[in-house]
Short mmCIF file of C-alpha atoms and ligand atoms in Angstrom, two decimals:
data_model
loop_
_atom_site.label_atom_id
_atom_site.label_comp_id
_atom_site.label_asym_id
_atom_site.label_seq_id
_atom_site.Cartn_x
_atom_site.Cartn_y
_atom_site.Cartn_z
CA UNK A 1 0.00 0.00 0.00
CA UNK A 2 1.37 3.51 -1.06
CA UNK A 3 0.31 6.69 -0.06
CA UNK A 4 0.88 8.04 -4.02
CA UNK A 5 0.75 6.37 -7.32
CA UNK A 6 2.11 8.45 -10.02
CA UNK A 7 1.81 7.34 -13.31
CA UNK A 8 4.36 9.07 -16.01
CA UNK A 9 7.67 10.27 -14.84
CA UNK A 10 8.86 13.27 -16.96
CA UNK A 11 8.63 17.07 -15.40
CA UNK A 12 4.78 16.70 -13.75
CA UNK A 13 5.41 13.31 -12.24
CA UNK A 14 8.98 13.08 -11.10
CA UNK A 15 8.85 16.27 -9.46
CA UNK A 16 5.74 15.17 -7.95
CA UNK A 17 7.06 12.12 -6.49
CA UNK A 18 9.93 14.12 -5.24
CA UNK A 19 8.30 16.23 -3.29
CA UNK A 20 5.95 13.35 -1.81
CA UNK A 21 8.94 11.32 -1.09
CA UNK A 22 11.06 14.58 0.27
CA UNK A 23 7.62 14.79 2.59
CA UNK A 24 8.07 10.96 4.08
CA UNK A 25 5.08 9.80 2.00
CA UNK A 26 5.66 6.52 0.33
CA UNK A 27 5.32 6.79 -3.71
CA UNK A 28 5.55 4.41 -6.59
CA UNK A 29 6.77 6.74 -9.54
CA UNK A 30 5.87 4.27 -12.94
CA UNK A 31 6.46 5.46 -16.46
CA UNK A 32 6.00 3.08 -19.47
CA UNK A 33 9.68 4.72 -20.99
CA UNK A 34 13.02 4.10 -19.25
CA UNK A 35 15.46 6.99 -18.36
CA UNK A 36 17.35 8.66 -20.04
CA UNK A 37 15.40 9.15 -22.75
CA UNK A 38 13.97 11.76 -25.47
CA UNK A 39 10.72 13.41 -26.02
CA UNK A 40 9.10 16.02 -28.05
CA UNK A 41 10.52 19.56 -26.91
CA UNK A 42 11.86 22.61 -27.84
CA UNK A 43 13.63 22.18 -24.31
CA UNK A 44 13.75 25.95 -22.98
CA UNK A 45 13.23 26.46 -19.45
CA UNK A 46 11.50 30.18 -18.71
CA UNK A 47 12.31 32.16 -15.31
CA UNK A 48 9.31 30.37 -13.37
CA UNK A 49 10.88 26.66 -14.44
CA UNK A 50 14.41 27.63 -13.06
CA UNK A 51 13.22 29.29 -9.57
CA UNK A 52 11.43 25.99 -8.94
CA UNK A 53 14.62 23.94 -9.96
CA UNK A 54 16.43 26.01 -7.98
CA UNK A 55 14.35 25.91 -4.98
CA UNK A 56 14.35 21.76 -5.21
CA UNK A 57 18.15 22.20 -5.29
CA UNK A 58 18.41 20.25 -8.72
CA UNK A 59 20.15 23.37 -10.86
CA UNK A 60 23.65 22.91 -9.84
CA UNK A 61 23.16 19.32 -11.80
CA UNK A 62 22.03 21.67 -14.99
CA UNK A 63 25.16 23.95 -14.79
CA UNK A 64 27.10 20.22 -14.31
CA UNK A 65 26.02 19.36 -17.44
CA UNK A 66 27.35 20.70 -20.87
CA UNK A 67 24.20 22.76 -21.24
CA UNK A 68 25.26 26.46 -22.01
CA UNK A 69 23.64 28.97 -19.46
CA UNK A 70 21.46 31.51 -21.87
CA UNK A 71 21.70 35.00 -20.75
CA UNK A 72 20.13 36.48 -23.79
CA UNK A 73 17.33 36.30 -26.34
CA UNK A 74 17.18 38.30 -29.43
CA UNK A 75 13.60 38.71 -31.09
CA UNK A 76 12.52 39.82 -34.23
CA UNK A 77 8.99 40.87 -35.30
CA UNK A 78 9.33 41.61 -38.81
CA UNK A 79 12.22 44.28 -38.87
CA UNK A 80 11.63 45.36 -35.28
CA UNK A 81 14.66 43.76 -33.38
CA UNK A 82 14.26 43.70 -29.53
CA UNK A 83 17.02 42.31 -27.41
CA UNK A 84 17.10 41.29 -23.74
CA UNK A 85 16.11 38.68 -20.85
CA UNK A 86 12.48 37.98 -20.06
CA UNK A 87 11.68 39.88 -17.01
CA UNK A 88 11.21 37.57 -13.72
CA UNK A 89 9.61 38.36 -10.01
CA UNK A 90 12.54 36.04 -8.59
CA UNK A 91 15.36 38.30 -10.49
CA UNK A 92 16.49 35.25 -12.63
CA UNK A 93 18.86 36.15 -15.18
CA UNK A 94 20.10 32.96 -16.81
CA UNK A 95 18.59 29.84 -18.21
CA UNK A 96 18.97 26.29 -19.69
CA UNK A 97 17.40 24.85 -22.62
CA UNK A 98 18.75 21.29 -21.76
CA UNK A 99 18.20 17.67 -23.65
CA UNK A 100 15.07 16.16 -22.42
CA UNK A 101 17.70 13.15 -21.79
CA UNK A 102 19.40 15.25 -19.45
CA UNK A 103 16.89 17.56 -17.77
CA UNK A 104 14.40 13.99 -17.54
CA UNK A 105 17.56 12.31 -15.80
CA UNK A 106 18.09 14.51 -13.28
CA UNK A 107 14.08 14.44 -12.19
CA UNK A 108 13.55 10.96 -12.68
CA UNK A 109 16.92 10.71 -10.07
CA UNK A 110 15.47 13.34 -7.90
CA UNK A 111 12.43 11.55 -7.01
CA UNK A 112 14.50 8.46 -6.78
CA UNK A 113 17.38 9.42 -4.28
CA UNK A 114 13.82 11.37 -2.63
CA UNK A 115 12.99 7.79 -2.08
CA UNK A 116 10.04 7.25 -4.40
CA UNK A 117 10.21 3.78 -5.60
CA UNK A 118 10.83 3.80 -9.17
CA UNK A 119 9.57 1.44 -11.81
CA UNK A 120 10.36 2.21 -15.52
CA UNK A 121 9.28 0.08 -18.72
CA UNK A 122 5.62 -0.50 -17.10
CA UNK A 123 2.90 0.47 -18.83
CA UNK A 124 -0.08 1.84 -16.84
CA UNK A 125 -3.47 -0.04 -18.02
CA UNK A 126 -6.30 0.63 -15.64
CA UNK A 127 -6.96 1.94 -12.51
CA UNK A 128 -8.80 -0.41 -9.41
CA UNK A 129 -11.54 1.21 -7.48
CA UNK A 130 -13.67 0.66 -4.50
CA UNK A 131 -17.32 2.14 -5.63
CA UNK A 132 -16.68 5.01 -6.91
CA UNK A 133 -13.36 5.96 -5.41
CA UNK A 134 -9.57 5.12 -7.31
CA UNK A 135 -7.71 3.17 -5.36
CA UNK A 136 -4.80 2.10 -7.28
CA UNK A 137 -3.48 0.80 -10.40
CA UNK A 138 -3.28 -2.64 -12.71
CA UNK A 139 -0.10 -1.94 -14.82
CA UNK A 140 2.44 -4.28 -16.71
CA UNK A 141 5.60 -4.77 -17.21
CA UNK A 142 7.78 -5.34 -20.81
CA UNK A 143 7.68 -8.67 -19.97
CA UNK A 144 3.85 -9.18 -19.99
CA UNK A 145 3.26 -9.42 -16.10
CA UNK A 146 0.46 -7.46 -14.95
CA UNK A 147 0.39 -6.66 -11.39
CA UNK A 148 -1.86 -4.43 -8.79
CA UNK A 149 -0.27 -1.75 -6.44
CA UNK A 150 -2.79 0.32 -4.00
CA UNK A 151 -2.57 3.63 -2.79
CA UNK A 152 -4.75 6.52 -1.52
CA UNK A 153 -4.13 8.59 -4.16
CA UNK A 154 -3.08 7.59 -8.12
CA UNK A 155 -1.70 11.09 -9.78
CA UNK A 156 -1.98 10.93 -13.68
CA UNK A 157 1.17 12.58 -14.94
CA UNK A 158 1.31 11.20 -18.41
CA UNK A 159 1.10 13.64 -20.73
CA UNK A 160 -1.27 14.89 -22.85
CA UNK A 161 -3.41 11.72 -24.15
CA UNK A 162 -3.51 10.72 -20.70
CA UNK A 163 -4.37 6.92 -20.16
CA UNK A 164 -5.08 8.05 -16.54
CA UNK A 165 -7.58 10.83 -17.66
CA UNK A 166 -9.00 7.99 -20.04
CA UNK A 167 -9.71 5.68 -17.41
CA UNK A 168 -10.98 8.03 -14.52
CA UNK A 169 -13.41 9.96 -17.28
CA UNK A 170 -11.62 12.82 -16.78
CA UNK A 171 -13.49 15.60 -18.88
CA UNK A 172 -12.42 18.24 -20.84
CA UNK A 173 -13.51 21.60 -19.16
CA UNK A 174 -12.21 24.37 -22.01
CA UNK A 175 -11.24 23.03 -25.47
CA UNK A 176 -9.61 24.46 -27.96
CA UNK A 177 -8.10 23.01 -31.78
CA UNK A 178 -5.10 22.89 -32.25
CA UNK A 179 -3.68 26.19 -34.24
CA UNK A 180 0.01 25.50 -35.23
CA UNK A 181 1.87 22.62 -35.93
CA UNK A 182 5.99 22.57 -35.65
CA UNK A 183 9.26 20.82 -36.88
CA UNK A 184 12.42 20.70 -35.30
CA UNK A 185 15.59 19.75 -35.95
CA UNK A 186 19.38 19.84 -33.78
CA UNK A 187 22.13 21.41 -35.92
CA UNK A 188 26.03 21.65 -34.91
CA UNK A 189 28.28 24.41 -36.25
CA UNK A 190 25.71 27.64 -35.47
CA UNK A 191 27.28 29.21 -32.39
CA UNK A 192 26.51 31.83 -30.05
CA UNK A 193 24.44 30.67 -26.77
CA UNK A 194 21.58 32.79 -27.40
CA UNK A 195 17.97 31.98 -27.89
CA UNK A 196 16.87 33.36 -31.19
CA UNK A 197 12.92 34.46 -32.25
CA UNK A 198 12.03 35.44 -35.73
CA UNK A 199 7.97 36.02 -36.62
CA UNK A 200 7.75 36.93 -39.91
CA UNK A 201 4.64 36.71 -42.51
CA UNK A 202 2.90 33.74 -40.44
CA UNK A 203 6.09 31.61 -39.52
CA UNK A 204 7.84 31.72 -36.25
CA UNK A 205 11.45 30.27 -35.90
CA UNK A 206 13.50 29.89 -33.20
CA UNK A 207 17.17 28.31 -32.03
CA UNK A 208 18.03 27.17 -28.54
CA UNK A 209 21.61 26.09 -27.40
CA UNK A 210 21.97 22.92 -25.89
CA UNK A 211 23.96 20.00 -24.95
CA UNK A 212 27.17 18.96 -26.63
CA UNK A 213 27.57 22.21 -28.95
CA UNK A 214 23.99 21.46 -30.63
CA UNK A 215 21.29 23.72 -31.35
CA UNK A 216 17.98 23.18 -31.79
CA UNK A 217 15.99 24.98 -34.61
CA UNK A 218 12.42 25.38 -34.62
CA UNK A 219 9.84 26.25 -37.22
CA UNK A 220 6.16 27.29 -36.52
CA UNK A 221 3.51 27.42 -38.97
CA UNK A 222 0.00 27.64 -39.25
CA UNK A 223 -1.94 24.39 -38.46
CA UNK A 224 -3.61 23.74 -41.97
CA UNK A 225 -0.18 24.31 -43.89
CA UNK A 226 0.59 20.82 -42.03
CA UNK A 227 0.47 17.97 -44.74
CA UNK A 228 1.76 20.54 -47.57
CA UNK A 229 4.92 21.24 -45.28
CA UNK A 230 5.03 17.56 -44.51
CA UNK A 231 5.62 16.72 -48.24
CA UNK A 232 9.05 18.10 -48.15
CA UNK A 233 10.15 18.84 -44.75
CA UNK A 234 14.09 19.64 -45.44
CA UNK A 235 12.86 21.64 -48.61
CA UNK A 236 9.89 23.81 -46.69
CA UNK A 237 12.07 24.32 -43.55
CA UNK A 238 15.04 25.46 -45.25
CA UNK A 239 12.53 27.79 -47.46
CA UNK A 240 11.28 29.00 -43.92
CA UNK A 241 14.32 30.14 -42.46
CA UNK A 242 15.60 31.31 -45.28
CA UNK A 243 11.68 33.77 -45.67
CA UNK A 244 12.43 34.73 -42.18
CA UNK A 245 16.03 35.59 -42.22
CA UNK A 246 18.62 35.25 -44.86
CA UNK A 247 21.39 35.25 -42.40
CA UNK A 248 20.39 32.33 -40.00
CA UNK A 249 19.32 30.21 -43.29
CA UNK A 250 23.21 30.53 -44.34
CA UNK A 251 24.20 29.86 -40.87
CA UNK A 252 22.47 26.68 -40.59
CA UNK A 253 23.21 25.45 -44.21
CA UNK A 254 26.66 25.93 -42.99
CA UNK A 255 26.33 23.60 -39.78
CA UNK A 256 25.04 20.05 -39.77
CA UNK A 257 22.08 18.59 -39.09
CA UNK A 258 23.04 16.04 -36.47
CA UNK A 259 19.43 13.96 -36.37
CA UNK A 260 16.09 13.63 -38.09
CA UNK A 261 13.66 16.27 -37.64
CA UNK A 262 10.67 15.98 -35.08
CA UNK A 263 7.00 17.66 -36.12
CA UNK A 264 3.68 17.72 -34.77
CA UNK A 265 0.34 19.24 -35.61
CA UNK A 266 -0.91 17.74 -32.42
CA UNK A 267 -1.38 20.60 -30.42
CA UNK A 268 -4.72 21.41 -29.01
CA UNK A 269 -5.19 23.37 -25.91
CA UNK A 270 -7.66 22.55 -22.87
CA UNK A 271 -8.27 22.10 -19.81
CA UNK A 272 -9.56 18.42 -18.03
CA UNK A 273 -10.97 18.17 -14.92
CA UNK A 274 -8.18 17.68 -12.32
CA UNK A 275 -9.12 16.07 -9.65
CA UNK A 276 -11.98 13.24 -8.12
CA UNK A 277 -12.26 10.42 -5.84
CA UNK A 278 -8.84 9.38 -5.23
CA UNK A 279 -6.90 10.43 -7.81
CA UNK A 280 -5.48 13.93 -9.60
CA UNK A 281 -4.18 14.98 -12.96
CA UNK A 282 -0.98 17.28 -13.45
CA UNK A 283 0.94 18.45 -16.04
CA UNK A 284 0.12 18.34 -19.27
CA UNK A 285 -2.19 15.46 -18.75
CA UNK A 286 -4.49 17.69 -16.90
CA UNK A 287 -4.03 21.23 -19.37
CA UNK A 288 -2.15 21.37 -22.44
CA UNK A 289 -1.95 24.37 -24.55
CA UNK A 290 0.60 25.35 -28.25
CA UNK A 291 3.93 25.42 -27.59
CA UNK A 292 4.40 28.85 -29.04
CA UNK A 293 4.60 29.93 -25.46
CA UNK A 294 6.99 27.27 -24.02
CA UNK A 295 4.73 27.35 -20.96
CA UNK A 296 5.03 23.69 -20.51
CA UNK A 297 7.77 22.52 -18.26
CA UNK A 298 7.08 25.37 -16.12
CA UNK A 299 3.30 24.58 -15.59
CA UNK A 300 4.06 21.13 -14.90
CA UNK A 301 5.92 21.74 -12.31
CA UNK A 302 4.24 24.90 -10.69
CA UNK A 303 1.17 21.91 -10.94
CA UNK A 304 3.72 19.41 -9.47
CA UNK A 305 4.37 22.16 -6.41
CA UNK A 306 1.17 22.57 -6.08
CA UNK A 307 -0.63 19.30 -6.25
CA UNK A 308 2.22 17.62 -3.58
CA UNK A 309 1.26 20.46 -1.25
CA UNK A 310 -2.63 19.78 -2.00
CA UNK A 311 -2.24 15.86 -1.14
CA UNK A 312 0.40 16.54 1.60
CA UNK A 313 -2.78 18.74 3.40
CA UNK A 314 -5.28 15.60 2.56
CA UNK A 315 -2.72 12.85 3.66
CA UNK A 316 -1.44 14.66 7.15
CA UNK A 317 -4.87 15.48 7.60
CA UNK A 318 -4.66 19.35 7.73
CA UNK A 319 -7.81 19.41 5.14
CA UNK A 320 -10.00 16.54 3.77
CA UNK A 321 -8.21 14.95 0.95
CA UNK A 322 -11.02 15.68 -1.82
CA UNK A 323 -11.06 19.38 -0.36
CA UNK A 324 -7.70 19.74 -0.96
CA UNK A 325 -7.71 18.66 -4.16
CA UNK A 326 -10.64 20.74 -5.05
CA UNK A 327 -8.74 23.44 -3.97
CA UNK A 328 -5.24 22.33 -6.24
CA UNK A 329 -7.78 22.06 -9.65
CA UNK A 330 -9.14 25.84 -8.65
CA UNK A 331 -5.50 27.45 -8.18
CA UNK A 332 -4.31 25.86 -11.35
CA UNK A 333 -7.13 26.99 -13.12
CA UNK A 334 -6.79 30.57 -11.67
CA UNK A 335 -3.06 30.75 -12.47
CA UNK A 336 -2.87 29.38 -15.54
CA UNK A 337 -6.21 30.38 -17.58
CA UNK A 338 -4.87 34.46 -17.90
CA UNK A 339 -1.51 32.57 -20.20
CA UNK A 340 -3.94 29.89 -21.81
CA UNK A 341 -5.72 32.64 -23.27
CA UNK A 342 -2.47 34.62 -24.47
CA UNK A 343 -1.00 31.22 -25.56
CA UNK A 344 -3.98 30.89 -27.95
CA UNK A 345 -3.76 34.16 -29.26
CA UNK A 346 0.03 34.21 -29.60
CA UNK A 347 -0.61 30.43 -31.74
CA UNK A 348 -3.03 32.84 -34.20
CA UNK A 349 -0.14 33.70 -35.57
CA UNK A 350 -1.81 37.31 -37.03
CA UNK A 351 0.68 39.19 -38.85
CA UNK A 352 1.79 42.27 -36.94
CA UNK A 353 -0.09 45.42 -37.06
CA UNK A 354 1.35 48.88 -38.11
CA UNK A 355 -0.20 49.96 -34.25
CA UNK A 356 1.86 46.62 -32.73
CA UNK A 357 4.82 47.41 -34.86
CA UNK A 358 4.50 51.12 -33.68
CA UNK A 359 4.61 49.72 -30.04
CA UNK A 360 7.51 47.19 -30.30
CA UNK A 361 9.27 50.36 -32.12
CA UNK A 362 8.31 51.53 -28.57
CA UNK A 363 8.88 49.07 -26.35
CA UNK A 364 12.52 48.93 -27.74
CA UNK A 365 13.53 52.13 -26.52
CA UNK A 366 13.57 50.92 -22.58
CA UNK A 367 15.35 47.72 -21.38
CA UNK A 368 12.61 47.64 -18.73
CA UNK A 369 10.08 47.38 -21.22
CA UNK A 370 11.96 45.25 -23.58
CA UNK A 371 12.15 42.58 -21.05
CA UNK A 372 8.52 42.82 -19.57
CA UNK A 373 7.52 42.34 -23.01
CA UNK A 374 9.60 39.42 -23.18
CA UNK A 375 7.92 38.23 -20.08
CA UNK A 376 4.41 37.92 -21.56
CA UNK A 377 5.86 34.87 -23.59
CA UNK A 378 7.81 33.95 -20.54
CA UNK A 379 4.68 33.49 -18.39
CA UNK A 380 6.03 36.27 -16.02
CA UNK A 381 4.06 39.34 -17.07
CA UNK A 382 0.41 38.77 -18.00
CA UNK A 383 -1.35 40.29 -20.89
CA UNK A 384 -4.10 42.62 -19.06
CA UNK A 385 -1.39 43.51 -16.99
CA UNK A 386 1.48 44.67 -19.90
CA UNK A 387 -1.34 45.76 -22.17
CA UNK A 388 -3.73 48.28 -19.93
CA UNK A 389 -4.26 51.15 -21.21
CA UNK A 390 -1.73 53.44 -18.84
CA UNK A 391 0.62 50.73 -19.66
CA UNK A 392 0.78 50.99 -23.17
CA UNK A 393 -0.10 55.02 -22.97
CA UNK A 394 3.50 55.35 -21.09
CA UNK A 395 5.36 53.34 -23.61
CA UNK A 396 3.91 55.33 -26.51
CA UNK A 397 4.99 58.60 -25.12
CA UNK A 398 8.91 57.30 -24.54
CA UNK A 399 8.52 55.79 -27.77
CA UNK A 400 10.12 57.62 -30.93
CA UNK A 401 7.29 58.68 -32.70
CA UNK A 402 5.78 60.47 -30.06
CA UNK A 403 9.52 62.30 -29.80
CA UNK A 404 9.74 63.01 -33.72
C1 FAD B 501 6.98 20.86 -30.17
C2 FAD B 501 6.98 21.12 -28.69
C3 FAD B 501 7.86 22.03 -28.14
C4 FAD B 501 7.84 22.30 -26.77
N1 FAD B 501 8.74 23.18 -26.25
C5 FAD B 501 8.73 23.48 -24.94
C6 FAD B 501 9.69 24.40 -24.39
O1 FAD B 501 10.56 24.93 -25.07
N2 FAD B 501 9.58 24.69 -23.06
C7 FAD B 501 8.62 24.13 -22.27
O2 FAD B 501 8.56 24.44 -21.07
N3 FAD B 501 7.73 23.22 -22.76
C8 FAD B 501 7.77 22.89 -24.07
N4 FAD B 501 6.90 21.97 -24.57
C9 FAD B 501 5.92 21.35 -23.67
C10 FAD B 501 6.57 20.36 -22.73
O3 FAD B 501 7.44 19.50 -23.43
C11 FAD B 501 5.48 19.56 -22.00
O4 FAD B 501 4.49 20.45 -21.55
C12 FAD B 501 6.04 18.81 -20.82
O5 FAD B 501 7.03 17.91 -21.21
C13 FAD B 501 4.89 18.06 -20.12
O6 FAD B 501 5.43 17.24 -19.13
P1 FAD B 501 4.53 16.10 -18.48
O7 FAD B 501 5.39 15.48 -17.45
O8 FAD B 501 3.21 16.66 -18.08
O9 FAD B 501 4.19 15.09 -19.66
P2 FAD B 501 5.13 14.22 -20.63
O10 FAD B 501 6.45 14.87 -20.83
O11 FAD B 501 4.31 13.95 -21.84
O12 FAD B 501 5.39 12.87 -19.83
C14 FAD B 501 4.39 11.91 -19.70
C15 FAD B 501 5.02 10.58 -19.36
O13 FAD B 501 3.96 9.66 -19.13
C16 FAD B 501 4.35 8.41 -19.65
N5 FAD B 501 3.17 7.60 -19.97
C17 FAD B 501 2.19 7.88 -20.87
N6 FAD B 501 1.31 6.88 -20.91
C18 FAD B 501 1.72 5.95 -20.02
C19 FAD B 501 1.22 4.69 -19.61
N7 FAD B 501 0.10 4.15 -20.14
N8 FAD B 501 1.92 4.01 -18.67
C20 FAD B 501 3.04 4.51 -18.13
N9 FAD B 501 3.57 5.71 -18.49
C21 FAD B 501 2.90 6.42 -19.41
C22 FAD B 501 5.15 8.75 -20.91
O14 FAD B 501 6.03 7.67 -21.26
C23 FAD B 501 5.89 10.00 -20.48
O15 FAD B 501 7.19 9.71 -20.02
C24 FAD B 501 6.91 21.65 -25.93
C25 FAD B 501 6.01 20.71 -26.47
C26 FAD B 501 6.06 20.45 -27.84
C27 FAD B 501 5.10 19.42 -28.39
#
């Protein structure tokens, strides 16, 4: 008997398990993968991602690694070039956009050395219940052996199709289609650890320095341009870059591609219900949203912090268990429905405005501003906030059209 079952071990469920296991609980951690290992990601980890990291004392084992710290992002809306770091509460200045086989590693190990019990290459199949209530799990392992574990709570931290959500009839609260779709690739030879943003004429693309001298480069599109980009993949994203920015398409026809390219046009964003009789959702299992925001590692674990706190108060008995998770579904929803809503409107992908380009014009005249705008992508400023009216009506009047 456990106290938490956590199915899916990447950044909702590891950290969860962590923090259960930091807490004395006793936690089976299961993923169907084994670790290290890869998955889909543009791997950049905004302020909010790092000050948990830090506060779980796991970033030292980042700046360990061959990951170069990124100090710096340059972004380009059409011909408006703004320059800076995306502003953050906790005064972060640096970041990591590590390999998922790295930055997976080092949770997977957290929750481990936490003393979570750790069981990779099982696939989750079904959950057990008593009446209404989960109470644990029927899994099995590579080799075909299904077994039982109980617990008093089974967390569903595996990802957005969710097998938990599946079997619990978890439903979908706000749902959205999906409005982009994406390929990636990792190149060697481009340099400079900077992150890189280009939005130009309905394509974004973007480069992030990682591990072992690579860089990964990223190319956003419009969701119905899917199967015609599919048709040629090398051919349309070399044609992207090269629409978006002559310079970076020589500089990456000059490196190497080191691996095959990853795409999706998978991508919807919603919300499912998080929480119910014995069991809870986190990550991106329980709200997913476009990538164009590179919200998700830091929502999954802001959920992770979150939901160990709500089951630590149900499992100490500080609060009823179902209250507190009542309570873990309502703050997530609260936090994280102001960026869901920018997030979709960011994944529009609507070709900047002369008034827009008259603002970034702007915005670029303050460093302050510069990186507050930054932050809206970043998760760290929110839209109603950076865009009210006073906001925007100081910005104008620094700006250099109002001193021509
Ligand atoms: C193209 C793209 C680019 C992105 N770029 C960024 C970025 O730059 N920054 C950022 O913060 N986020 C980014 N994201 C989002 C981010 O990768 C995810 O939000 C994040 O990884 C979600 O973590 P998770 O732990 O909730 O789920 P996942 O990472 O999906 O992990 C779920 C785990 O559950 C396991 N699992 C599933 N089913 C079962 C089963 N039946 N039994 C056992 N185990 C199971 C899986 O094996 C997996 O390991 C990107 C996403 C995409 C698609």
């Amino acid at each position: 008997m456990y106290d938490a079952i956590v199915v899916g071990a990447r950044c909702a469920g590891s950290t969860t398990a962590m923090l259960l296991a930091r807490q004395g609980y006793k936690v089976l951690l299961v993923d169907k993968a084994t670790f290290p290992s890869d998955t889909m990601s543009t791997l950049y980890l905004h302020p909010t991602a790092m000050t948990l990291l830090e506060r779980w004392g796991l970033v030292e084992q980042l700046r360990a690694g061959n990951a170069p710290a990124i100090r710096q992002w340059v972004a380009r809306f059409d011909d408006v070039l703004l320059t800076g770091f995306p502003w953050s509460p906790d005064g972060v200045t640096e970041s990591f956009a590590p390999r998922r086989t790295v930055l997976d590693k080092i949770l997977v190990d957290g929750a481990a050395s936490a003393g979570a019990v750790l069981r990779e290459g099982v696939v989750f199949e079904d959950v057990l219940r008593a009446g209404d209530v989960v109470t644990g799990v029927r899994c099995r392992t590579k080799a075909g052996v299904t077994f039982e574990e109980r617990a008093r709570v089974v967390v569903g931290a595996d990802g957005l199709r969710s097998p938990v959500a599946e079997a619990v009839g978890a439903s979908r609260t706000v749902d959205r289609p999906s409005l982009t779709c994406a390929y990636y690739a990792f190149y060697s030879g481009l340099g400079e650890p900077v992150c890189s943003m280009y939005a130009r004429a309905r394509r974004w693309v973007a480069t992030f320095p990682t591990n072992d001298g690579l860089s990964l480069v990223y190319v956003g599109l419009p969701h119905a341009e899917f199967p015609a980009f599919k048709a040629d993949i090398e051919g349309n994203f070399l044609a992207t870059l090269e629409a978006v920015s002559a310079e970076l398409a020589a500089r990456v026809r000059a490196g190497k591609r080191e691996e095959r390219f990853v795409g999706t046009a998978d991508l919807p964003g919603f919300f499912r219900r998080a929480h119910g009789a014995g069991w809870a959702l986190v990550g991106d299992a329980g709200y997913h949203k476009d990538p164009c925001t590179a919200q998700g590692m830091s929502d999954a674990f802001r959920g992770a912090d979150q939901l160990a706190s709500a089951i630590d108060d149900g499992l100490s008995g500080k609060k009823p268990l179902q209250n507190a998770l009542a309570e873990y579904e309502q703050r997530r929803n609260e936090r994280a429905m102001p960026m869901f809503e920018w997030t979709c409107r960011v994944a529009e992908m609507k070709p900047l405005s002369p008034k827009m380009a008259s603002l970034l014009a702007a915005i670029k005249v303050s460093q302050e501003d510069t990186n507050r705008f930054l932050g809206l992508n970043a998760g760290t400023v929110l839209a109603p906030e950076f865009f009210a009216p006073d906001n925007i009506a100081r910005i104008l009047a620094a700006g250099p059209a109002a001193s021509s």
